[in-house]
PDB file of C-alpha atoms in Angstrom:
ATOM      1  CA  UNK A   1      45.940-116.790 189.999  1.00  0.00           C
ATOM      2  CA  UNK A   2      46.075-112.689 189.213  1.00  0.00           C
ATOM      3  CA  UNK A   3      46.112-111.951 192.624  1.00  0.00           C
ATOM      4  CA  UNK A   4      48.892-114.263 193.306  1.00  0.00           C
ATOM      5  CA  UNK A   5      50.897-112.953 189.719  1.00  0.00           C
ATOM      6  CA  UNK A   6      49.991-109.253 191.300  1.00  0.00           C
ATOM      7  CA  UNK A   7      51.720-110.284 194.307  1.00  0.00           C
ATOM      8  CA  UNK A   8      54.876-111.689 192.559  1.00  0.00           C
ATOM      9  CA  UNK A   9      55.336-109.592 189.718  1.00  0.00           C
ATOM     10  CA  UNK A  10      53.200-106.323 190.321  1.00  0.00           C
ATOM     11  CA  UNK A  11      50.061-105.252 188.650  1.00  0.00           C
ATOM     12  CA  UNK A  12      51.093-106.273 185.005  1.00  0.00           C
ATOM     13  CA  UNK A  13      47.684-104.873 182.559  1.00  0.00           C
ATOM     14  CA  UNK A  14      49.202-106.543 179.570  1.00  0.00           C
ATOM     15  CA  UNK A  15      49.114-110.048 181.435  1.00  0.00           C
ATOM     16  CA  UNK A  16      45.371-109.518 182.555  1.00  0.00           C
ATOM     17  CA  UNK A  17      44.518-108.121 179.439  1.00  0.00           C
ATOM     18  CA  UNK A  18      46.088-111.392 177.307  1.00  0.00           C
ATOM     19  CA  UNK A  19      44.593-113.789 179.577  1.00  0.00           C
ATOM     20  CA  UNK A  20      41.339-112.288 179.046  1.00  0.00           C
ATOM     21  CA  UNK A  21      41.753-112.861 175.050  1.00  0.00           C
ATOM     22  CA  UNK A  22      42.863-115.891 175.258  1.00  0.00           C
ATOM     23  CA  UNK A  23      40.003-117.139 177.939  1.00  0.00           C
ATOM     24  CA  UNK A  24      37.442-115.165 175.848  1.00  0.00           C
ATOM     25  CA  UNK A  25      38.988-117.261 172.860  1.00  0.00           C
ATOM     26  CA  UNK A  26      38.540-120.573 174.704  1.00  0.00           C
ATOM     27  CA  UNK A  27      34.393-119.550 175.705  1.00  0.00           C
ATOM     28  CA  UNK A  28      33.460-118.266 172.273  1.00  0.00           C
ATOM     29  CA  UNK A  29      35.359-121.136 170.359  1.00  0.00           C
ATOM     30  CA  UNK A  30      33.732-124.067 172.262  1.00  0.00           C
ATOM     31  CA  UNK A  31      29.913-121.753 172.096  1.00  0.00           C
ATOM     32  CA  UNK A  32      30.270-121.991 167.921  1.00  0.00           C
ATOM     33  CA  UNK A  33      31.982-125.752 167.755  1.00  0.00           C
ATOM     34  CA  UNK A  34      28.973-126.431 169.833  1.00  0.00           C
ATOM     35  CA  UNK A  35      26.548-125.210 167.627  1.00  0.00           C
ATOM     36  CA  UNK A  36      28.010-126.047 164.283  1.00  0.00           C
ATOM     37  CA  UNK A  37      28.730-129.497 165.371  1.00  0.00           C
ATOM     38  CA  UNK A  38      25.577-131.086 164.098  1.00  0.00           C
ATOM     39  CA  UNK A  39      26.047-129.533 160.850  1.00  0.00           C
ATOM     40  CA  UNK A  40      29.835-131.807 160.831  1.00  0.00           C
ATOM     41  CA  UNK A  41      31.782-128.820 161.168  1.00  0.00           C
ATOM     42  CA  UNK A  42      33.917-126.603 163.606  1.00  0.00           C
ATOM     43  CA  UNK A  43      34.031-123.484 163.546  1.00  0.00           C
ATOM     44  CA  UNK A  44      37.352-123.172 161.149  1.00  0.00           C
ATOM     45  CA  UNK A  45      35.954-125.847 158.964  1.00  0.00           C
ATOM     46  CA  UNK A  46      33.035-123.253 158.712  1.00  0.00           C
ATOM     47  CA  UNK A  47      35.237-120.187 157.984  1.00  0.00           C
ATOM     48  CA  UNK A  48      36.714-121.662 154.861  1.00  0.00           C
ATOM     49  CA  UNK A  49      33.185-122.487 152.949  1.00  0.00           C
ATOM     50  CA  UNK A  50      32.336-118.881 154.531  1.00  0.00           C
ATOM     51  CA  UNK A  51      35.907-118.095 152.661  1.00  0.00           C
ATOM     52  CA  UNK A  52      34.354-120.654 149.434  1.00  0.00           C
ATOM     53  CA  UNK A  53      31.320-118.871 149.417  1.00  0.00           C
ATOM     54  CA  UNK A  54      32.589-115.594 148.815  1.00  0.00           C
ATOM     55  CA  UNK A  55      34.837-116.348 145.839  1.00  0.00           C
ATOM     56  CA  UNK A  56      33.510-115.450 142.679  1.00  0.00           C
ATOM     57  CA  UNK A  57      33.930-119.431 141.444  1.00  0.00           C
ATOM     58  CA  UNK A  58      33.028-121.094 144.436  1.00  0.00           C
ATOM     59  CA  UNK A  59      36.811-122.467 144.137  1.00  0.00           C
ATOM     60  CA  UNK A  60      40.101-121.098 145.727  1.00  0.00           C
ATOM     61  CA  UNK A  61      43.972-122.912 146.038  1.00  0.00           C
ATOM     62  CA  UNK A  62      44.583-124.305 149.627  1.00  0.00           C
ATOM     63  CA  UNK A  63      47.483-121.956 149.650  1.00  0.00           C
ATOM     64  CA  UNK A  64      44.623-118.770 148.833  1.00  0.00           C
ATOM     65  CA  UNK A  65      42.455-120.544 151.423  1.00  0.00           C
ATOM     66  CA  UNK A  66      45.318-120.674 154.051  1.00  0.00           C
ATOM     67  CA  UNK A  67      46.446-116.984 153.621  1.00  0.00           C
ATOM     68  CA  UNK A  68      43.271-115.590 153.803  1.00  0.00           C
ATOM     69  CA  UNK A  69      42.793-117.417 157.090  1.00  0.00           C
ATOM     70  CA  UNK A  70      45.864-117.155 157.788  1.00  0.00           C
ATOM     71  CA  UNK A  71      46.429-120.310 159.108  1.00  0.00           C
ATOM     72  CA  UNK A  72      49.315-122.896 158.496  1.00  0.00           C
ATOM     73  CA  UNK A  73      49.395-125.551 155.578  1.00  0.00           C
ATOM     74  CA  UNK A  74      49.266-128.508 157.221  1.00  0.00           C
ATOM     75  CA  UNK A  75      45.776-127.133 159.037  1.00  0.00           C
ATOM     76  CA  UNK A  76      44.168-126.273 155.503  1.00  0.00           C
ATOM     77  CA  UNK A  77      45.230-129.206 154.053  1.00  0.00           C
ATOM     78  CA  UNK A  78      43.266-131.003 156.981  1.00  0.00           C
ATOM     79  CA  UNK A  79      40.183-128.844 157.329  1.00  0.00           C
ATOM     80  CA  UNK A  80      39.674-129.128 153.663  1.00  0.00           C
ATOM     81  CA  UNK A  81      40.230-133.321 153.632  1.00  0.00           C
ATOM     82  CA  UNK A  82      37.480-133.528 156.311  1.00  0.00           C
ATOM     83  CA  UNK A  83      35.372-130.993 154.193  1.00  0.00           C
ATOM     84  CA  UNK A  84      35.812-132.959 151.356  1.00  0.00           C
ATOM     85  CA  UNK A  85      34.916-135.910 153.266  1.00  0.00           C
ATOM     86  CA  UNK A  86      32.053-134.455 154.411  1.00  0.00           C
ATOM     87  CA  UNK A  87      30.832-134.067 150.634  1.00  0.00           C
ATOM     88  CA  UNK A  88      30.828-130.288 151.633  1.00  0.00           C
ATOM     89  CA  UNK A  89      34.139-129.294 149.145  1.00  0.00           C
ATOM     90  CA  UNK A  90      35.442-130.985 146.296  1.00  0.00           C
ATOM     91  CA  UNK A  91      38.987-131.190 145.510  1.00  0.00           C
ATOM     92  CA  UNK A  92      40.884-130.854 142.216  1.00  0.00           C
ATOM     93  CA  UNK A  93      44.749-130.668 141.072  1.00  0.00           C
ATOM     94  CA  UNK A  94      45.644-126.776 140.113  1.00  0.00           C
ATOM     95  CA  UNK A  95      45.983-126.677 136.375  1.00  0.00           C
ATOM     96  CA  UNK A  96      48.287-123.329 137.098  1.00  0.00           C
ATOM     97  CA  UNK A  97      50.132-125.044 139.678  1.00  0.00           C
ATOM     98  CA  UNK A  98      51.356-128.631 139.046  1.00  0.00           C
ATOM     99  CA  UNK A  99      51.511-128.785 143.095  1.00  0.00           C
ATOM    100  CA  UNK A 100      49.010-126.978 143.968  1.00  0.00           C
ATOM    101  CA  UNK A 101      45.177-128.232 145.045  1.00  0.00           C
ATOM    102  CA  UNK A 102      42.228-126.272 144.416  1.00  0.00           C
ATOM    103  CA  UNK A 103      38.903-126.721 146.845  1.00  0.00           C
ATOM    104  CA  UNK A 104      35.455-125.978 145.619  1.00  0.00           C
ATOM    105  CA  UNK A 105      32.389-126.000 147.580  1.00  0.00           C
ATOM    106  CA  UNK A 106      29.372-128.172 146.655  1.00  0.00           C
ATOM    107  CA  UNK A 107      25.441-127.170 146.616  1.00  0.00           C
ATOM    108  CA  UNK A 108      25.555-129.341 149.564  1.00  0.00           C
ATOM    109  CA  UNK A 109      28.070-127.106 150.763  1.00  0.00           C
ATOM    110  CA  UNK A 110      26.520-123.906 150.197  1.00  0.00           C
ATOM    111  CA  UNK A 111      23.290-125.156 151.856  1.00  0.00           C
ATOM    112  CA  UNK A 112      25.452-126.183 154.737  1.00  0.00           C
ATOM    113  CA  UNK A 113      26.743-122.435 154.916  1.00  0.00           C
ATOM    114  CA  UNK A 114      23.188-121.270 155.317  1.00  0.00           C
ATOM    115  CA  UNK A 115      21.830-123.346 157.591  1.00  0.00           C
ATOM    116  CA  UNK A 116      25.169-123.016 160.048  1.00  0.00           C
ATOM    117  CA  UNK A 117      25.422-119.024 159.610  1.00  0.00           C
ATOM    118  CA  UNK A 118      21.879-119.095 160.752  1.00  0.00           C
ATOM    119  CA  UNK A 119      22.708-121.130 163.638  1.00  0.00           C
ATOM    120  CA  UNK A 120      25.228-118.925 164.886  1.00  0.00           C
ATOM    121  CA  UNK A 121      23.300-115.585 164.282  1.00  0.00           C
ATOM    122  CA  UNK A 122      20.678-117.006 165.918  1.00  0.00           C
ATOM    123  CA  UNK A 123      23.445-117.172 169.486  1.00  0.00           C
ATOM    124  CA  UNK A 124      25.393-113.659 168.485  1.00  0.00           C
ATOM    125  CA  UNK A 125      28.322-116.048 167.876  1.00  0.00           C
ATOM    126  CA  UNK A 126      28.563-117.144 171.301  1.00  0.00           C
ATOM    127  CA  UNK A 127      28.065-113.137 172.479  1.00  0.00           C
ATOM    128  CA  UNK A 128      24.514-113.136 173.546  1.00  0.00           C
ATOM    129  CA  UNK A 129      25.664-110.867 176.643  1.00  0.00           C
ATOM    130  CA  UNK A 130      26.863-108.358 174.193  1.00  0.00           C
ATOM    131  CA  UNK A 131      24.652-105.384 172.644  1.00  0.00           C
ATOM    132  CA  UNK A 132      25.390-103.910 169.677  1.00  0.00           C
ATOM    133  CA  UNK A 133      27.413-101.867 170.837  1.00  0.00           C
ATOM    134  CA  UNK A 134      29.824-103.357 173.052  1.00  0.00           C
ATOM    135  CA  UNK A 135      30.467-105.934 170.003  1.00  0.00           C
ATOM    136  CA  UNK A 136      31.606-103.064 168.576  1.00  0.00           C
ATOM    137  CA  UNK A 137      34.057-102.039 171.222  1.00  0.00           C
ATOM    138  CA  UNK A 138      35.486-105.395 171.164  1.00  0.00           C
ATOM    139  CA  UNK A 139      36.215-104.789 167.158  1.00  0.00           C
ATOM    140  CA  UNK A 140      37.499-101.123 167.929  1.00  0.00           C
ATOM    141  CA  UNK A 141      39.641-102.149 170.747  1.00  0.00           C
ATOM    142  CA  UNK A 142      41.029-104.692 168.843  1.00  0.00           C
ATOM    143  CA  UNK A 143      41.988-102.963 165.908  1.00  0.00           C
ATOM    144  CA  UNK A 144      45.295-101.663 166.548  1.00  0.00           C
ATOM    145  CA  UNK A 145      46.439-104.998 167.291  1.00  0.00           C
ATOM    146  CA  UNK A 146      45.188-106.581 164.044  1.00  0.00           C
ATOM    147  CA  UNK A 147      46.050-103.283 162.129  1.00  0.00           C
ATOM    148  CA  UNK A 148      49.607-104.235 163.726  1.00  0.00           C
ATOM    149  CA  UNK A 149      49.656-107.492 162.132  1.00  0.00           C
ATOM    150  CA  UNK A 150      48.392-106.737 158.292  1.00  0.00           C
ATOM    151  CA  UNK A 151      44.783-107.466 158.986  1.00  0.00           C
ATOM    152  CA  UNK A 152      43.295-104.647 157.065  1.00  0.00           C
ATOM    153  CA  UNK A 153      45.688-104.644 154.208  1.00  0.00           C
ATOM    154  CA  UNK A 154      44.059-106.448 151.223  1.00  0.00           C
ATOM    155  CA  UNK A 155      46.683-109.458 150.024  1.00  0.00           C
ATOM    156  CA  UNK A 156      48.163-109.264 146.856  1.00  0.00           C
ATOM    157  CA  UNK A 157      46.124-111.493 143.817  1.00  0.00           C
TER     158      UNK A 157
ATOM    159  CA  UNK B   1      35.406-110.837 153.790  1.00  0.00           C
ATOM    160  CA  UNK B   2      34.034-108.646 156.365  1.00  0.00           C
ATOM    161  CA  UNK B   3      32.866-106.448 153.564  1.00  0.00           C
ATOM    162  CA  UNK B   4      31.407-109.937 151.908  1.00  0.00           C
ATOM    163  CA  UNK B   5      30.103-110.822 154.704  1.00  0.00           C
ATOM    164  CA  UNK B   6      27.908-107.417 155.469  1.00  0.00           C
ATOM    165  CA  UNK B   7      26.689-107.576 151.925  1.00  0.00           C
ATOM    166  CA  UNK B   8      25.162-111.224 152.406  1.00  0.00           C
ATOM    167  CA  UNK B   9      24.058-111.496 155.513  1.00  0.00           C
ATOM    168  CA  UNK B  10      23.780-107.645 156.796  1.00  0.00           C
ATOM    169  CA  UNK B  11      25.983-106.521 159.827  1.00  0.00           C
ATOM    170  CA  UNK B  12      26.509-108.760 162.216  1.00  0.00           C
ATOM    171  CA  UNK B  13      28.171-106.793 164.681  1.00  0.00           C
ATOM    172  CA  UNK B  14      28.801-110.303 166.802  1.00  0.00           C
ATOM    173  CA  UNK B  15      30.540-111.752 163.792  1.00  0.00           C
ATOM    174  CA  UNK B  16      32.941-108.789 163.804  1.00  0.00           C
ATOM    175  CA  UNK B  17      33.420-109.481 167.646  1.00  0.00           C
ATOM    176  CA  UNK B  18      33.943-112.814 167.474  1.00  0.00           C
ATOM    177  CA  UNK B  19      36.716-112.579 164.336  1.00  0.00           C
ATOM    178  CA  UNK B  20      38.268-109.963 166.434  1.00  0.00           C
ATOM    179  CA  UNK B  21      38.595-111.826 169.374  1.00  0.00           C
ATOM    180  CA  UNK B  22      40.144-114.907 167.023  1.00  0.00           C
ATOM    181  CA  UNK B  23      42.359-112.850 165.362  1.00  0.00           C
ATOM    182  CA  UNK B  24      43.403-111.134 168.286  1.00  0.00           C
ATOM    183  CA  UNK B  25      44.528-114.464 170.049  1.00  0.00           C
ATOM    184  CA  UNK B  26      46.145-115.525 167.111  1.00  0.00           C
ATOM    185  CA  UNK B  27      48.229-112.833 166.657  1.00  0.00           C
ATOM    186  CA  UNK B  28      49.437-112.538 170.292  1.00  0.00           C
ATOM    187  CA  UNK B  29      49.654-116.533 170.791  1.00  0.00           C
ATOM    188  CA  UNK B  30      52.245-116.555 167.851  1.00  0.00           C
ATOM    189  CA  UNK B  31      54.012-113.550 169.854  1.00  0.00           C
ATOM    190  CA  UNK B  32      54.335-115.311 172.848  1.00  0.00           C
ATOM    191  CA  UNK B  33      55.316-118.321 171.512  1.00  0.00           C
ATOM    192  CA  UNK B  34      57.802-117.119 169.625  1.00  0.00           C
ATOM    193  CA  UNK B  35      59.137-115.308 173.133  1.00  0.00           C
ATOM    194  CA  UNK B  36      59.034-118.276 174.826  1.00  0.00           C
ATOM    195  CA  UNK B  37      60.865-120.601 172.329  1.00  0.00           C
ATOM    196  CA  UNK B  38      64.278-120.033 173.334  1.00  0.00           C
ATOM    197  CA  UNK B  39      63.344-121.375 177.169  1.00  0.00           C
ATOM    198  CA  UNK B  40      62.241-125.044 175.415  1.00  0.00           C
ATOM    199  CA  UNK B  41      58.363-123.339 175.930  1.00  0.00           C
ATOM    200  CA  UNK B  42      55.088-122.659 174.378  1.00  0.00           C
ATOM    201  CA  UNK B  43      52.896-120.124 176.106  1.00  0.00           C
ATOM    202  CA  UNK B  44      50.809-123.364 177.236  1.00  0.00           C
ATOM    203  CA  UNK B  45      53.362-125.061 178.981  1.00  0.00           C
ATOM    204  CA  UNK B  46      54.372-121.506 180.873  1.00  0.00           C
ATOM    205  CA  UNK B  47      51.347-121.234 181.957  1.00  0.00           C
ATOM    206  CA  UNK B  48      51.593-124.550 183.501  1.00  0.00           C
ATOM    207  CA  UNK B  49      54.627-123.384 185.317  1.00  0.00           C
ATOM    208  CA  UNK B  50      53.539-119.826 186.542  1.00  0.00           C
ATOM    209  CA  UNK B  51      50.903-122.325 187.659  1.00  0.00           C
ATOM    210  CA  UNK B  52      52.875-124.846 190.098  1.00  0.00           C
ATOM    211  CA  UNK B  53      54.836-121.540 191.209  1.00  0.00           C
ATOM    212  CA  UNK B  54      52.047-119.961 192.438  1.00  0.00           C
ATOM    213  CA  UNK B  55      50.667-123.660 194.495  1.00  0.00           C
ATOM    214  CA  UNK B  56      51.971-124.005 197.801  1.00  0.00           C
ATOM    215  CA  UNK B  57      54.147-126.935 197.765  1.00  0.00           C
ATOM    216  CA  UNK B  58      54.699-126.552 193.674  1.00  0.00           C
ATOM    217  CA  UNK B  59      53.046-129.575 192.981  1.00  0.00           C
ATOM    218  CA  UNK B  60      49.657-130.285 191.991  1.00  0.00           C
ATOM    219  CA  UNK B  61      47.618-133.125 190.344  1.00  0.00           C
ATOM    220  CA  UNK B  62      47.345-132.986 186.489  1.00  0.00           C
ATOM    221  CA  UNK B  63      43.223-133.030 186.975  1.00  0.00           C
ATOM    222  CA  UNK B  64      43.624-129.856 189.197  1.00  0.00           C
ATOM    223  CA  UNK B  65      46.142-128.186 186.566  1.00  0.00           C
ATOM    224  CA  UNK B  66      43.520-128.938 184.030  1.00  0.00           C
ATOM    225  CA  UNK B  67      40.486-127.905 185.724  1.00  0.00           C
ATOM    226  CA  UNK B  68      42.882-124.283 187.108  1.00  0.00           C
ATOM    227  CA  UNK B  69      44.028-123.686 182.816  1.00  0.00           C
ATOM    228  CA  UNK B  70      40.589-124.516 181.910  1.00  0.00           C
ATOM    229  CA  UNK B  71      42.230-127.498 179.549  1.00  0.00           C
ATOM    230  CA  UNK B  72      41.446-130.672 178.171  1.00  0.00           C
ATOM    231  CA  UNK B  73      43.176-133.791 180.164  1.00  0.00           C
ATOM    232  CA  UNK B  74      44.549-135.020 177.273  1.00  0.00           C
ATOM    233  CA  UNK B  75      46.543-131.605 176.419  1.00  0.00           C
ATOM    234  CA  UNK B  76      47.895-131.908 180.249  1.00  0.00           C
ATOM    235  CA  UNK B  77      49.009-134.513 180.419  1.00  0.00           C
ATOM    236  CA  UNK B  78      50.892-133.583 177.061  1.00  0.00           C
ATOM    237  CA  UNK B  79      51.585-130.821 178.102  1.00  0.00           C
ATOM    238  CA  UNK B  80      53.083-131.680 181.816  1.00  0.00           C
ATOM    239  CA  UNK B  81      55.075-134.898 180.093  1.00  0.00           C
ATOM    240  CA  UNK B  82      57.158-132.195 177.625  1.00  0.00           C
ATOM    241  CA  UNK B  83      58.065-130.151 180.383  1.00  0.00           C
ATOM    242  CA  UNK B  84      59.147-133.523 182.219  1.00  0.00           C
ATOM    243  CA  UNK B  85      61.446-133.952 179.381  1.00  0.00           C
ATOM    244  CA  UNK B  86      62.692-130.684 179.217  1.00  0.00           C
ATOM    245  CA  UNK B  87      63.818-130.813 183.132  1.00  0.00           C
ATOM    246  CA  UNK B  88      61.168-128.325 184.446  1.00  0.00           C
ATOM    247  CA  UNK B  89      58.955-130.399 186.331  1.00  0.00           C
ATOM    248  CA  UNK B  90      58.673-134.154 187.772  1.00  0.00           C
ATOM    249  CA  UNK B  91      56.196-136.698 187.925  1.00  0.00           C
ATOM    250  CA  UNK B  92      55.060-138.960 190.519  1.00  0.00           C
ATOM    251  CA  UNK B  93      52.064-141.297 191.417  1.00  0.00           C
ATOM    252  CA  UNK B  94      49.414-139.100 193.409  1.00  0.00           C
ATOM    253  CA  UNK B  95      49.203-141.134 196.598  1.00  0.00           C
ATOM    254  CA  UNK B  96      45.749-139.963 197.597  1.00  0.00           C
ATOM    255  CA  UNK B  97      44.618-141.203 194.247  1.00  0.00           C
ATOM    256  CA  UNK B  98      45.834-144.404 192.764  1.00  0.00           C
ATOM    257  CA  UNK B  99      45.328-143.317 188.914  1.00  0.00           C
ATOM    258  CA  UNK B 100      45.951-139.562 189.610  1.00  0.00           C
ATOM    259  CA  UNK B 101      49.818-138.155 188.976  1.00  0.00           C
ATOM    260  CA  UNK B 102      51.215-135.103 190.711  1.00  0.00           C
ATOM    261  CA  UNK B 103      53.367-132.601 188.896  1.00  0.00           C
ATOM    262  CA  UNK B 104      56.189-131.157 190.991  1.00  0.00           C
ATOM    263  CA  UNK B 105      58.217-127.824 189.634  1.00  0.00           C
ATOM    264  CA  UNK B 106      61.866-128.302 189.719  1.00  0.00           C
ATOM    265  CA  UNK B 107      64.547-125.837 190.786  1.00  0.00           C
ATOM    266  CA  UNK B 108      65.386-125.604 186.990  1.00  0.00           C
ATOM    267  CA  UNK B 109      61.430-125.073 186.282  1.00  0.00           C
ATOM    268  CA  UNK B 110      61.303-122.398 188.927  1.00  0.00           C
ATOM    269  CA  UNK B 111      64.499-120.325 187.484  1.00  0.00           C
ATOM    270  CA  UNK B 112      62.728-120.731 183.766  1.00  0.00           C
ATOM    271  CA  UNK B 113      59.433-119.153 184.927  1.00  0.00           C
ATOM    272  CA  UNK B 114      61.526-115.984 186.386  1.00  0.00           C
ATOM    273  CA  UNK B 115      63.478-115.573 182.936  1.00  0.00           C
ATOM    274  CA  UNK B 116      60.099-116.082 180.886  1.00  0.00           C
ATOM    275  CA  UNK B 117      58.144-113.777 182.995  1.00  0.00           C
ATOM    276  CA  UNK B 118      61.328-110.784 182.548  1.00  0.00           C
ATOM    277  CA  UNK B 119      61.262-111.778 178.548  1.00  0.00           C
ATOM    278  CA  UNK B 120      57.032-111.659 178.488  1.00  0.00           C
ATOM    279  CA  UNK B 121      56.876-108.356 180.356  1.00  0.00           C
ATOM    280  CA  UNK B 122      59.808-106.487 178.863  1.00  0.00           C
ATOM    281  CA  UNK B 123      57.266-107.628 175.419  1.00  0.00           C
ATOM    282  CA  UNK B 124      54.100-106.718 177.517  1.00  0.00           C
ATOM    283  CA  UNK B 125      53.019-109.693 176.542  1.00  0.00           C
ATOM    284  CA  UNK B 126      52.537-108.693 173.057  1.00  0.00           C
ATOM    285  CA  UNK B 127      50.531-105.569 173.236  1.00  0.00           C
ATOM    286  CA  UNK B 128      53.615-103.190 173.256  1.00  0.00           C
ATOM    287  CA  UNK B 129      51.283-101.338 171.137  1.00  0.00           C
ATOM    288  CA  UNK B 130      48.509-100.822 173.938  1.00  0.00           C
ATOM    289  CA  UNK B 131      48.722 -99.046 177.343  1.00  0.00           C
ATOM    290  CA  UNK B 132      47.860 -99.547 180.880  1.00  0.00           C
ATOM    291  CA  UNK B 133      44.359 -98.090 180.246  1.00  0.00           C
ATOM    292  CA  UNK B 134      43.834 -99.646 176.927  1.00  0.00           C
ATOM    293  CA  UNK B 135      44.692-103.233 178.664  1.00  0.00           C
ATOM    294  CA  UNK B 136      42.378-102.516 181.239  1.00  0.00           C
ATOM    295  CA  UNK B 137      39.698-101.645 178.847  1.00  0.00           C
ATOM    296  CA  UNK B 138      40.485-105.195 176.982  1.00  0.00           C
ATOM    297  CA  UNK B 139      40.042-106.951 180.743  1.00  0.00           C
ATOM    298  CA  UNK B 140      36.964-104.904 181.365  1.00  0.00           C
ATOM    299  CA  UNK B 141      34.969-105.484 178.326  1.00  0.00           C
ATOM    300  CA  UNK B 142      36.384-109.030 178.313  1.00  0.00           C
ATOM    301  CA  UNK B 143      34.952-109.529 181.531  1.00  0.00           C
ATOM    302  CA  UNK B 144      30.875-110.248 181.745  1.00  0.00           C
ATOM    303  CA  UNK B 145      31.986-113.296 179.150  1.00  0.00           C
ATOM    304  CA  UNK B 146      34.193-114.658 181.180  1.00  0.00           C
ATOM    305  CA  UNK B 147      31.918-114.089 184.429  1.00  0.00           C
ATOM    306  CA  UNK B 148      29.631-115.980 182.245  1.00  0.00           C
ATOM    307  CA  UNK B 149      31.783-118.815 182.184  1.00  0.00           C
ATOM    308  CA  UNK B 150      32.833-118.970 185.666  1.00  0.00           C
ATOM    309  CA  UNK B 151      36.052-117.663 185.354  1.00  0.00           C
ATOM    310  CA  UNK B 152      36.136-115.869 188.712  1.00  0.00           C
ATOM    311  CA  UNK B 153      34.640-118.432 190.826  1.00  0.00           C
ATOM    312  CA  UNK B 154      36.948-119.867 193.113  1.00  0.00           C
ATOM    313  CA  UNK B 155      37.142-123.382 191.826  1.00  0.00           C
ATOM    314  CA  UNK B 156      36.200-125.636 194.884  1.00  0.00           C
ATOM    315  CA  UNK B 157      39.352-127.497 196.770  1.00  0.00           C
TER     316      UNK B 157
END
């Protein structure tokens, strides 16, 4: 297909370059489902007890979770129902926010964390082709882009 | 959390890869998407199009579409039946394969692509902030992963 797109709308960088995020994306995503599948998770389920882990309390608001992921409601509302339901997360109403729903993880959860995060070192995260060093090139090159988008900048408390 | 991250587990170059790579698609799927909205598209269901543009007769089966995007069925066939409604492409039975369906690109389909692809590339697809060489660099190091995967293997007819 980029040699017919060449043909039709000339050698276009930015369209080779996308694809190649988005296909690299697709590989990497369905490599660390894979592997984090017997543990009940995906791999965004994952990222938020990563996200749990790291809070002082153990406990953050879906919206908190959600921005630091930066995902949309309706998707942290979801992952954190299954986590729940996977006795990996508890869930209790936000006494600062009448609407609000704060997730905590469980031991259970925190072992879960472990056991996953040494799954996926184990594979390089789905980059066992990659050295050292060219993992860093991928997180150089990419910089600008997230720089771009507020990556870097710490959110407000 | 990167910083988190290093001070639990040590670096894990890969893990800064693989966010990278996440973040990166993230970013420029909600670009595109967002370029693409005015036509009645996502970024998914252009590439479906750009896909029955390039095919000889425009047509192709939805397992062929799925197998060329690298998709799940399910998401074709979602995909294919919103274009339907939108006027871009037709349906019919696949008469070489009594449960197969062939998706045909319309005339309206085919003038959509052309304004998409002007809107995409005068947005470089989202990496306005990235040259030629920089997207090249992205493809390159992109590009033993996706080898990996079979992405540049002509997929058997």
């Amino acid at each position: 297909a980029d040699e017919l797109w060449t043909r039709r709308w000339g050698s276009v960088p930015a369209m080779a370059a996308i694809t190649s995020v988005m296909r690299a994306h697709q590989i990497l995503l369905s490599r660390v489902d894979a592997v984090v599948r017997p543990f009940g998770l995906t791999f965004a389920r994952y990222e938020a007890l990563v996200l749990l882990t790291f809070s002082r309390k153990g406990e953050l608001s879906l919206s908190k979770i959600g921005e630091r992921l930066m995902v949309h409601p309706t998707s942290v509302t979801n992952t954190i129902v299954r986590l729940e339901g996977a006795g990996l997360v508890s869930r209790r109403p936000n006494p600062l926010d009448g609407r609000g729903v704060l997730a905590a993880i469980t031991e259970r959860g925190r072992a879960v964390v472990e056991e996953a995060t040494r799954a996926l070192m184990a594979m390089d995260f789905g980059l066992e082709g990659y050295d050292e060093k060219q993992c860093e090139q991928v997180f150089e090159l990419l910089r600008p882009l997230r720089v771009a988008a507020g990556d870097f900048t710490p959110p407000a408390e």
